[in-house]
Short mmCIF file of C-alpha atoms and ligand atoms in Angstrom, two decimals:
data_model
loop_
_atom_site.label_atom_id
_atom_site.label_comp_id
_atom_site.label_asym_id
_atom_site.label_seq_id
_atom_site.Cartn_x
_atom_site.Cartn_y
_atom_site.Cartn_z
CA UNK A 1 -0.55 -31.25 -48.04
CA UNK A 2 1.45 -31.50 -51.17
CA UNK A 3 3.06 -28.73 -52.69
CA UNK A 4 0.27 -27.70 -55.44
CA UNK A 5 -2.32 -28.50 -52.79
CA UNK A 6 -0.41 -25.46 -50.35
CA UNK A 7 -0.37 -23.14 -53.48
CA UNK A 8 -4.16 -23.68 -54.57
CA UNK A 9 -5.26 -23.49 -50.68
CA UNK A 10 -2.98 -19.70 -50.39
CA UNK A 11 -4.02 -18.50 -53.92
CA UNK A 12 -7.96 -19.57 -52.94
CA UNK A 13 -7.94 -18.21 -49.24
CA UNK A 14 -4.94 -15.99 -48.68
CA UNK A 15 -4.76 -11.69 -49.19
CA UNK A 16 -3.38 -11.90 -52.52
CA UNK A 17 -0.83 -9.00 -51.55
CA UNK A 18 2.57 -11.35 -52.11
CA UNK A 19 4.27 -12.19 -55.20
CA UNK A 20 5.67 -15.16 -53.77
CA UNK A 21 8.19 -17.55 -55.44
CA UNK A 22 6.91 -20.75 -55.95
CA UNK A 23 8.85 -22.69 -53.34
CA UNK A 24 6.86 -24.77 -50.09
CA UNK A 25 9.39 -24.34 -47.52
CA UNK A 26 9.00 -26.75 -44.56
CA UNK A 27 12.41 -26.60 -42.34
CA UNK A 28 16.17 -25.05 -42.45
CA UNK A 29 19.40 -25.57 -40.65
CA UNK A 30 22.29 -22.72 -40.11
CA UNK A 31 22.27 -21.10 -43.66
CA UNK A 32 20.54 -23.39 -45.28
CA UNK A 33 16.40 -24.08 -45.63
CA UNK A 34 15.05 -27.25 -47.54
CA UNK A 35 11.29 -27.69 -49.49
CA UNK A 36 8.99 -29.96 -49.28
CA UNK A 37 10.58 -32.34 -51.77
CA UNK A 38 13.64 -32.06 -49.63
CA UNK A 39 15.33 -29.95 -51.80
CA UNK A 40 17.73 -27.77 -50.40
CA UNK A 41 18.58 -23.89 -50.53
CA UNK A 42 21.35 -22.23 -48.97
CA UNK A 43 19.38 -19.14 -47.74
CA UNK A 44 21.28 -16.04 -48.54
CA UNK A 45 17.66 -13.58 -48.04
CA UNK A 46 17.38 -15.12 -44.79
CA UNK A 47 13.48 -14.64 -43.94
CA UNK A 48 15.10 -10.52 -45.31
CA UNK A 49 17.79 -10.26 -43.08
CA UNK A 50 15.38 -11.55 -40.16
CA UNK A 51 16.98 -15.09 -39.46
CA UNK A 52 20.46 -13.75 -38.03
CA UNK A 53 21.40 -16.53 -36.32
CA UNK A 54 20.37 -18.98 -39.46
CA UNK A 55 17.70 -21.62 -39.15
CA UNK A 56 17.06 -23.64 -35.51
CA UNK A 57 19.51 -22.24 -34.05
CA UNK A 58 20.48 -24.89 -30.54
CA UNK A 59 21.00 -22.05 -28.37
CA UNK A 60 17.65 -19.86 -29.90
CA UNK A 61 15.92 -22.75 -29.88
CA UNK A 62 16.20 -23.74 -26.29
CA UNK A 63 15.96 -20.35 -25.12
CA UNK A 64 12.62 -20.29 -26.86
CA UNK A 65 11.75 -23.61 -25.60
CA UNK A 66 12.92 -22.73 -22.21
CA UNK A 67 10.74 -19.66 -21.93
CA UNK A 68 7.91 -21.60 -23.59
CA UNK A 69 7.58 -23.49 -20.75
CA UNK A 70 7.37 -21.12 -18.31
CA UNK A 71 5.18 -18.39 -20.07
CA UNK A 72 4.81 -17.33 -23.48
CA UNK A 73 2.94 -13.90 -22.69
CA UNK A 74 1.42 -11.92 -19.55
CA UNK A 75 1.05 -8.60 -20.71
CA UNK A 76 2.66 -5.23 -19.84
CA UNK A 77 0.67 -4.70 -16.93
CA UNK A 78 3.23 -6.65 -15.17
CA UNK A 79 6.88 -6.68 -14.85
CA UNK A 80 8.87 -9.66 -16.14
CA UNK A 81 12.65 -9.94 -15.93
CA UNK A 82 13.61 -10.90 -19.25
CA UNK A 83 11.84 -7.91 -20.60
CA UNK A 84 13.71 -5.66 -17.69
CA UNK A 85 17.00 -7.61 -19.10
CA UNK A 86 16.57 -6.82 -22.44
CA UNK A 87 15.76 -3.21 -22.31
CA UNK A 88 18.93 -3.04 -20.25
CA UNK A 89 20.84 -4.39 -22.46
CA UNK A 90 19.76 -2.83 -25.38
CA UNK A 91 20.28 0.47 -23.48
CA UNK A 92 24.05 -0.63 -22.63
CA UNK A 93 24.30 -1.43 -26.70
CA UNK A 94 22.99 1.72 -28.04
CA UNK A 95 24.30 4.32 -25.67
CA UNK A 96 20.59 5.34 -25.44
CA UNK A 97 18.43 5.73 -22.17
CA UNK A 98 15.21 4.01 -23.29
CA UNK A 99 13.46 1.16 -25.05
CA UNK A 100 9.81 0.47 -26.29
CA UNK A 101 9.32 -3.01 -27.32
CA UNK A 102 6.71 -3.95 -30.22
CA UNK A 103 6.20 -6.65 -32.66
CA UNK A 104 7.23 -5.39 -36.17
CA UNK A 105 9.28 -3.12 -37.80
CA UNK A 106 6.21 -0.58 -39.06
CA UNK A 107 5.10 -0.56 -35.30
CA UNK A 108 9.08 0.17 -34.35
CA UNK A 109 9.07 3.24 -36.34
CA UNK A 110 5.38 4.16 -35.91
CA UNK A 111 6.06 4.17 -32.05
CA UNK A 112 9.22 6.47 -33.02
CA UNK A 113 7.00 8.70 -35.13
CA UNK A 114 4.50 9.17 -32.09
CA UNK A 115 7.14 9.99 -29.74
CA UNK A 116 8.94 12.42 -31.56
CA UNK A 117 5.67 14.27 -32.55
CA UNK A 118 4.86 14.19 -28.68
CA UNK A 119 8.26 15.69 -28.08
CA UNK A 120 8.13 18.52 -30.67
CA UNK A 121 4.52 19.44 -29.68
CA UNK A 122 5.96 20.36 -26.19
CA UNK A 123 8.62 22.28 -27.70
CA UNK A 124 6.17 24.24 -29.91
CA UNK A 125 2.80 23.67 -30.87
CA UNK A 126 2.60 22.28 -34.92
CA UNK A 127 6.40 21.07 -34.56
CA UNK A 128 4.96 17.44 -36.10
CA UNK A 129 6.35 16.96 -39.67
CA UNK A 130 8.88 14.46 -40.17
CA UNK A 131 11.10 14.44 -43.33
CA UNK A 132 12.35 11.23 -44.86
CA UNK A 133 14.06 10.05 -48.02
CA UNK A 134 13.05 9.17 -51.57
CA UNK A 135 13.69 5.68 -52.29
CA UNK A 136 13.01 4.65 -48.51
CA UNK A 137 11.22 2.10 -46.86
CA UNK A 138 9.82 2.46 -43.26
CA UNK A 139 6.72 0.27 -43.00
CA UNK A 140 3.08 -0.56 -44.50
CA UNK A 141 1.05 1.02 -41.60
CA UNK A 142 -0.61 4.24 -42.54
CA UNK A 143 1.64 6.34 -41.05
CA UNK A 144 5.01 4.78 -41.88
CA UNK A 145 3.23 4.00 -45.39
CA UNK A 146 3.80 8.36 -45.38
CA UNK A 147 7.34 7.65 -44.17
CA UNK A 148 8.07 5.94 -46.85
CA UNK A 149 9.42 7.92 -49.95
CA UNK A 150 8.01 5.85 -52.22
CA UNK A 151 4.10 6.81 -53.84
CA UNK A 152 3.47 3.75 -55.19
CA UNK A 153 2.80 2.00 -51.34
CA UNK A 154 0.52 4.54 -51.03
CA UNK A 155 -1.53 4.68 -54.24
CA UNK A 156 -4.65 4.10 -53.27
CA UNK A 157 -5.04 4.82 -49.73
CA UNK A 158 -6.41 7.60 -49.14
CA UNK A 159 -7.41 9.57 -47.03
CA UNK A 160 -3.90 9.21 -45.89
CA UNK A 161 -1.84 10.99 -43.12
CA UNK A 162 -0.45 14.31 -43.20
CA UNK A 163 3.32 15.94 -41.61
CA UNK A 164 5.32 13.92 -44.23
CA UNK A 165 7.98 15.47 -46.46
CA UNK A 166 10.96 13.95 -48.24
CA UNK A 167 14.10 14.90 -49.71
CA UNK A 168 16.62 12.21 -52.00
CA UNK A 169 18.79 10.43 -50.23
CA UNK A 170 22.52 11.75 -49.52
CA UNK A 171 21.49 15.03 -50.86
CA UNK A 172 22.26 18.06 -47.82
CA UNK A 173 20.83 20.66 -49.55
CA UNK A 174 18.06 19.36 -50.48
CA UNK A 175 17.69 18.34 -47.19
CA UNK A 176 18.81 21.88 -45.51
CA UNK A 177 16.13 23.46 -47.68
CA UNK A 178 13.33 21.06 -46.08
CA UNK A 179 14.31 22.20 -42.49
CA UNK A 180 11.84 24.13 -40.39
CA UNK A 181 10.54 24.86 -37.20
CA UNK A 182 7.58 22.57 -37.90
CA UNK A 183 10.08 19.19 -38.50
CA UNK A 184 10.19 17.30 -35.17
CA UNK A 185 12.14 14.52 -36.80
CA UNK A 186 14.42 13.76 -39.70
CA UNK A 187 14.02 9.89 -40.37
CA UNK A 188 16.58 7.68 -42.55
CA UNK A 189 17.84 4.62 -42.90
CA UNK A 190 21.64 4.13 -42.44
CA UNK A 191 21.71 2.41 -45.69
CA UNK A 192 18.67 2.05 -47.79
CA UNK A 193 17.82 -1.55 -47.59
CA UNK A 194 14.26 -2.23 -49.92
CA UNK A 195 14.99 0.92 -51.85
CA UNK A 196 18.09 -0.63 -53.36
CA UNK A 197 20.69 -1.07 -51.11
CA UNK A 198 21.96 2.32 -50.87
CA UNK A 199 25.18 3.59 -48.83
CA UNK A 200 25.52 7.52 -48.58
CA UNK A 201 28.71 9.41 -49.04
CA UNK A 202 31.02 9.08 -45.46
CA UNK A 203 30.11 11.75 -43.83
CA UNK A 204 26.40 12.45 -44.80
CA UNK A 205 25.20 11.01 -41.75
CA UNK A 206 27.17 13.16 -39.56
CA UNK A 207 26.31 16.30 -41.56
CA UNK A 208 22.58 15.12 -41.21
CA UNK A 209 23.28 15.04 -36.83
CA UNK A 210 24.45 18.40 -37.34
CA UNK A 211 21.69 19.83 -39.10
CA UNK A 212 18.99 18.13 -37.21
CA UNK A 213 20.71 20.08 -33.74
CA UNK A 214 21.05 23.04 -35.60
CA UNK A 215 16.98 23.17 -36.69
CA UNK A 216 15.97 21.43 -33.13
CA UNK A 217 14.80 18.44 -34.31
CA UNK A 218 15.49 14.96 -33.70
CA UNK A 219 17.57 12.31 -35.71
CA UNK A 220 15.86 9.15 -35.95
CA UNK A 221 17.91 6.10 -37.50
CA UNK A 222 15.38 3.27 -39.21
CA UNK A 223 18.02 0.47 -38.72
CA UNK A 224 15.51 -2.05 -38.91
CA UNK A 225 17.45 -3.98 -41.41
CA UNK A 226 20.43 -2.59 -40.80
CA UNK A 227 21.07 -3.12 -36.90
CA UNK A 228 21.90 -6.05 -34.76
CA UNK A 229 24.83 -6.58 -36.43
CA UNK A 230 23.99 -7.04 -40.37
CA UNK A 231 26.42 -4.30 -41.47
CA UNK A 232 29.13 -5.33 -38.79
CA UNK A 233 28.75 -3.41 -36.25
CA UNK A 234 25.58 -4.00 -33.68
CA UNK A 235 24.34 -0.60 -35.36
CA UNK A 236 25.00 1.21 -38.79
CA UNK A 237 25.25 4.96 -36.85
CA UNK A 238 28.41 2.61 -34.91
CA UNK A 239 30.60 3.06 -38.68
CA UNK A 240 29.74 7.64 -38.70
CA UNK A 241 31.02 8.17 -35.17
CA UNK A 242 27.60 9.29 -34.35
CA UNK A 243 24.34 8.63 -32.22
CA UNK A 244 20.72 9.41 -33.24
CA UNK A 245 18.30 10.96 -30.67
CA UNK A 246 15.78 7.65 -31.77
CA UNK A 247 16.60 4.56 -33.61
CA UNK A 248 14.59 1.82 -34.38
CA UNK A 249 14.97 -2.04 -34.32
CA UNK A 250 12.94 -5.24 -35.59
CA UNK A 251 14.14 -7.91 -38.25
CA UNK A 252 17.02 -9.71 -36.59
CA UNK A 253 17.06 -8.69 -33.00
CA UNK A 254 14.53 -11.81 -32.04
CA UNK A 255 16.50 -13.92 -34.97
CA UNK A 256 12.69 -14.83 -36.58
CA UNK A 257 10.44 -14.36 -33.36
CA UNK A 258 8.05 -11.49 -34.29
CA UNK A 259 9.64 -8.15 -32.39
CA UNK A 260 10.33 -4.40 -33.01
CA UNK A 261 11.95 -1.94 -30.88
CA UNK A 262 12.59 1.68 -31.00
CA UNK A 263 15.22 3.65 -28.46
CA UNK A 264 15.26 7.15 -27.33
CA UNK A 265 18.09 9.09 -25.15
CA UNK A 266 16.13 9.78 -21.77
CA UNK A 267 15.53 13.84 -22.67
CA UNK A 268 13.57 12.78 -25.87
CA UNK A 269 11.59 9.26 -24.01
CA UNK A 270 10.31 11.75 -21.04
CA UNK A 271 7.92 12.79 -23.47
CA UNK A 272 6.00 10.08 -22.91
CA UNK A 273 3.59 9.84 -19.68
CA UNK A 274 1.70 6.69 -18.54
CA UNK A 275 -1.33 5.76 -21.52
CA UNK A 276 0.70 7.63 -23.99
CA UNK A 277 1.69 4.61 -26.04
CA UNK A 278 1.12 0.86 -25.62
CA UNK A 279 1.07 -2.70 -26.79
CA UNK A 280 -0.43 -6.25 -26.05
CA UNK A 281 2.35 -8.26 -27.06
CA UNK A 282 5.09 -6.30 -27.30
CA UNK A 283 8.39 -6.91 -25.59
CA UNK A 284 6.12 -10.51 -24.50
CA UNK A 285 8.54 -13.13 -22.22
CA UNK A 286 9.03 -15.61 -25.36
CA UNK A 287 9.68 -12.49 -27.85
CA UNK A 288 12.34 -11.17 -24.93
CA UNK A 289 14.28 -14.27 -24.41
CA UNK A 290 14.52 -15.03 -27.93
CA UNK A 291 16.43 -11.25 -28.59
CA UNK A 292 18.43 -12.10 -25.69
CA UNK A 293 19.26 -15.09 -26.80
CA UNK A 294 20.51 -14.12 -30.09
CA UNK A 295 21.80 -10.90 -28.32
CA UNK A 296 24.19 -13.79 -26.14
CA UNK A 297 25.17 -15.66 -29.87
CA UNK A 298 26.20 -12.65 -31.36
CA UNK A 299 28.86 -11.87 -28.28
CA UNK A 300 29.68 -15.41 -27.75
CA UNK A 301 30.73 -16.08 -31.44
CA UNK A 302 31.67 -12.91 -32.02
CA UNK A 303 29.70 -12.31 -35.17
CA UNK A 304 30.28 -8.49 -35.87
CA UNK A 305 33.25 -9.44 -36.75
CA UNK A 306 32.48 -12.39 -38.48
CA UNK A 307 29.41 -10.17 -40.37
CA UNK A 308 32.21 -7.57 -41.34
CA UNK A 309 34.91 -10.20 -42.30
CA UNK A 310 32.40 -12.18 -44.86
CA UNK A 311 30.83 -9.29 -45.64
CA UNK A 312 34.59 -8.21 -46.88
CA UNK A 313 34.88 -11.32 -49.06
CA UNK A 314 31.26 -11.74 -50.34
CA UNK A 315 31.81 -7.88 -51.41
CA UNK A 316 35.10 -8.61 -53.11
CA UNK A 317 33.96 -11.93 -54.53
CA UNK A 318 30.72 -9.96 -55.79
CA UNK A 319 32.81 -7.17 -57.40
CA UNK A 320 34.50 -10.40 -59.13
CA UNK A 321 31.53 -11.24 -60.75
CA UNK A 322 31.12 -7.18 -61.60
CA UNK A 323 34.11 -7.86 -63.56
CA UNK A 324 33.61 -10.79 -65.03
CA UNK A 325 30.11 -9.87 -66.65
CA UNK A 326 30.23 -5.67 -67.25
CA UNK A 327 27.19 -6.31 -69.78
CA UNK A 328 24.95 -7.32 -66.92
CA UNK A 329 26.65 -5.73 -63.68
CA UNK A 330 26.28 -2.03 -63.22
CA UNK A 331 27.50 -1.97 -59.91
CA UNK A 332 28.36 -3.86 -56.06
CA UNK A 333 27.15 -1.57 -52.94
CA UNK A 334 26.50 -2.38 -49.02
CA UNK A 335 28.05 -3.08 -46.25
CA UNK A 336 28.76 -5.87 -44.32
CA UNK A 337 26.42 -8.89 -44.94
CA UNK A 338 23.70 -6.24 -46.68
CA UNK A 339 24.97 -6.45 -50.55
CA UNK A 340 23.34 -5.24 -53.54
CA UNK A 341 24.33 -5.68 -57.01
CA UNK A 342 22.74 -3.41 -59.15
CA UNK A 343 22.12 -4.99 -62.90
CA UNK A 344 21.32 -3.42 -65.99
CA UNK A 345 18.31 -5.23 -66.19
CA UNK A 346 15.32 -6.83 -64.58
CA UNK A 347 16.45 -9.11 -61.55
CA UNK A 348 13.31 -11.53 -61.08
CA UNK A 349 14.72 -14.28 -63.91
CA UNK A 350 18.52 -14.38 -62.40
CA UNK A 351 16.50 -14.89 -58.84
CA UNK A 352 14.22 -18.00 -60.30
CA UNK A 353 17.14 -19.09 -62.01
CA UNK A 354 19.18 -19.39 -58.95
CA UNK A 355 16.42 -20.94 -56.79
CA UNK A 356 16.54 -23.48 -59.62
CA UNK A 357 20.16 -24.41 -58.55
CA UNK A 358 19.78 -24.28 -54.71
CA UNK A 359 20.33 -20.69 -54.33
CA UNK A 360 17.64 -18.31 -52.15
CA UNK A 361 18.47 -14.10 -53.47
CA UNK A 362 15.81 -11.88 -53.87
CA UNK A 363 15.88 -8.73 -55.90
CA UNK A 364 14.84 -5.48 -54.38
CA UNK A 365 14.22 -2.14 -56.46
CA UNK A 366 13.28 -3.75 -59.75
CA UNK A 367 16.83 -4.58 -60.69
CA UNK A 368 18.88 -4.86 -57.54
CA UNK A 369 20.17 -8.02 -56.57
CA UNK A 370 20.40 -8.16 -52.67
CA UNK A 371 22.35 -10.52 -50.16
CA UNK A 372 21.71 -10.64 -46.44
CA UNK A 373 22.60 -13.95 -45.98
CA UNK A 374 22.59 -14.84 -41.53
CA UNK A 375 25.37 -13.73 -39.92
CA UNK A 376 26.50 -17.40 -39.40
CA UNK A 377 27.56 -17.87 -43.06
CA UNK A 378 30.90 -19.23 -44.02
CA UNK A 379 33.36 -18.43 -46.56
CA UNK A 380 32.29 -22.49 -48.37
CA UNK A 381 29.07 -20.97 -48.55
CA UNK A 382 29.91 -17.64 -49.83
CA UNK A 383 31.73 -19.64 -52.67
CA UNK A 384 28.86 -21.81 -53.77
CA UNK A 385 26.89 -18.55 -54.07
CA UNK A 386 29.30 -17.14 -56.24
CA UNK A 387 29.89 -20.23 -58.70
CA UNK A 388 25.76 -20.77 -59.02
CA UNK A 389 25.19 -16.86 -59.99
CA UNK A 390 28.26 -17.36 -62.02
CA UNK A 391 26.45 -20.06 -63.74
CA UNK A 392 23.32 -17.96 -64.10
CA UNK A 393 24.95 -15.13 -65.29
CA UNK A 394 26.56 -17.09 -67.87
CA UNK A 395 22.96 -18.38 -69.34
CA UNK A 396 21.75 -14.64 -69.64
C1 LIG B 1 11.56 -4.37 -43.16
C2 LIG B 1 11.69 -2.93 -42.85
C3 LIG B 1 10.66 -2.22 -42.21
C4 LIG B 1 9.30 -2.83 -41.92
O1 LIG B 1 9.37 -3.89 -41.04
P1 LIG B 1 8.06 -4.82 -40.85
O2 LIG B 1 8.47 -5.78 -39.76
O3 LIG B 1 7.82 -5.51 -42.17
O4 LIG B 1 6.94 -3.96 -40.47
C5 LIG B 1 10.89 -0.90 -41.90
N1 LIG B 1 12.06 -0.30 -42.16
C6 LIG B 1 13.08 -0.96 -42.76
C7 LIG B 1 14.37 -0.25 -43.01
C8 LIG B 1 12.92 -2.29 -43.14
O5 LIG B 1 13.92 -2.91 -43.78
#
């Protein structure tokens, strides 16, 4: 199939939900993916922060293989021991008791979402609403659709879920003056990821912990995109000195094997009882040893602190660029290897325009330039970056 051939065939028979960029990708090696043509990109979206070890990873690969060919899937209505590994080990990471594996990051948090509603409805009956942030992004399910502080994924959907409030991001009282009896869960993301890559105040966080315990209800952290080591530390909640009651876990943790996870401390996952929650797939043998797998990489090669050192020069290179071009750079945010670079304009051009030269961005929030490049990337790499959207900047 030639590359028109693959577009006509998606635009005749596919859900036409994506705005996709029109690029046939066939393959991809560490940080870099190539087209059909052979042309290659160095990948700094990364599947969105999904392939964390880059592309065919040896060691991901074989694991994969490996498990392949001893069983890809036998439900949950047996035992396996990579499944009993990982949840062990994710436990040991996360300081919490308990772990539900799934297949996505909307089933992650939806799981969290049931589970804290179970818990607050044993505390008091109508304790169910969960408050979230403007500008967020939790999932395209119904109820993490609700979750997400942002009307426009919901237009049109109705009749849609109630017990969903929000308050903007980083803002206490706001968020003080939301707190009731009736709010089982607070639910944010470390750092806004799709909403624009958004880091709070230091300190916010923490003041968030506190205000959750002092209303009874629980803290659950969305680090979907932020965990597993994107903002250099395995989780985000590792930088504030604090632990949520629930966090949740998808995009890199299986480093492009479908997975989602959410963990609760053992006084909030007792909630559940046998039937309560469930799922074919999730947590399946190939799904477990590829999260272990990329679990191993990330100790092995140490890449926290690789994600935190070339997050440190991608930032500073970025802020460069800031400098550079003031007409067209508002401003560099994130942390780690999840950068944004807000522009004063639309994004979508300076993203074609660097796909044109070899260079995979994407643009999140309408004008936010974002980098979540794997956590493999090198400092050569960085630098090519930087020179093509140097060049691209130049042309606008
Ligand atoms: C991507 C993302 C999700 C949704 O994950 P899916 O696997 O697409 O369902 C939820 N929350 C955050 C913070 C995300 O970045």
């Amino acid at each position: 199939m030639n590359k028109e051939a693959v577009m006509a065939a998606d635009a005749a028979h596919y859900m036409p939900v994506f705005n996709r960029y029109p690029i046939v990708l066939e393959r991809g090696e560490g940080c870099t993916v190539y087209d059909a043509d052979g042309k290659a990109y160095l990948d700094f979206l990364a599947g969105i922060a999904v392939n964390a070890l880059g592309h065919a990873h040896p060691a991901l690969v074989r694991a994969i293989a490996d498990q392949a060919g001893k069983m890809i899937h036998c439900s949950n209505l047996f035992y396996t021991a990579v499944q009993a590994k990982l949840a062990t080990r994710l436990a040991a990471l996360s300081g919490l008791d308990r772990v539900f594996l799934a297949n996505s990051g909307a089933e992650a948090n939806e799981g969290a979402i049931k589970l804290a509603r179970k818990w607050g409805q044993a505390k008091q009956p109508g304790k169910g609403r969960v408050v979230s942030a403007l500008h967020s992004f939790h999932g395209r399910t119904l109820a993490t659709l609700m979750a997400t502080g942002q009307p426009k994924y919901q237009a049109g959907f109705d009749p849609l879920p109630t017990g969903f409030s929000y308050v903007p991001y980083g803002d206490l009282a706001a968020l003080k003056a939301q707190m009731g009896a009736d709010v089982c869960a607070v639910l944010l993301e470390p750092i806004q990821g799709e909403g624009g890559v958004h880091v709070p105040a230091p300190g916010y966080l923490a003041e968030v912990k506190a205000l959750c315990e002092a209303h009874g209800a629980l803290l659950i952290f969305d680090e979907i995109q932020t965990g597993v080591g994107r903002t250099g530390k395995m989780f985000a909640f590792e930088h504030e000195g604090i632990k949520p009651d629930i966090v949740t876990l998808a995009k890199g943790l299986a480093g492009g094997v479908p997975i989602g996870a959410f963990l609760a401390a053992e006084e909030v996952a007792k909630a559940f009882s046998a039937g309560d929650h469930g799922s074919t797939f999730g947590g399946n043998p190939l799904a477990s040893a590829a999260a272990l797998a990329v679990l191993d990489v990330i100790e092995a090669q140490s890449l926290l602190a690789q994600a935190d050192k070339m997050g440190r020069y991608f930032s500073e290179k970025l802020q460069g660029l800031a400098n550079e071009f003031p007409a067209l750079v508002k401003e560099v945010r994130g942390r780690g290897l999840l950068l944004g670079m807000e522009l004063t304009k639309e994004g979508r051009g300076i993203v074609l325009d660097c796909m044109a030269q070899g260079v995979i961005i994407n643009c999140t929030a309408g004008n936010v330039l974002r980098f979540v490049p794997p956590l493999i990337v090198t400092e050569t790499e960085i630098d090519r970056v930087i020179t093509v959207l140097a060049e691209v900047f130049r042309r606008q």
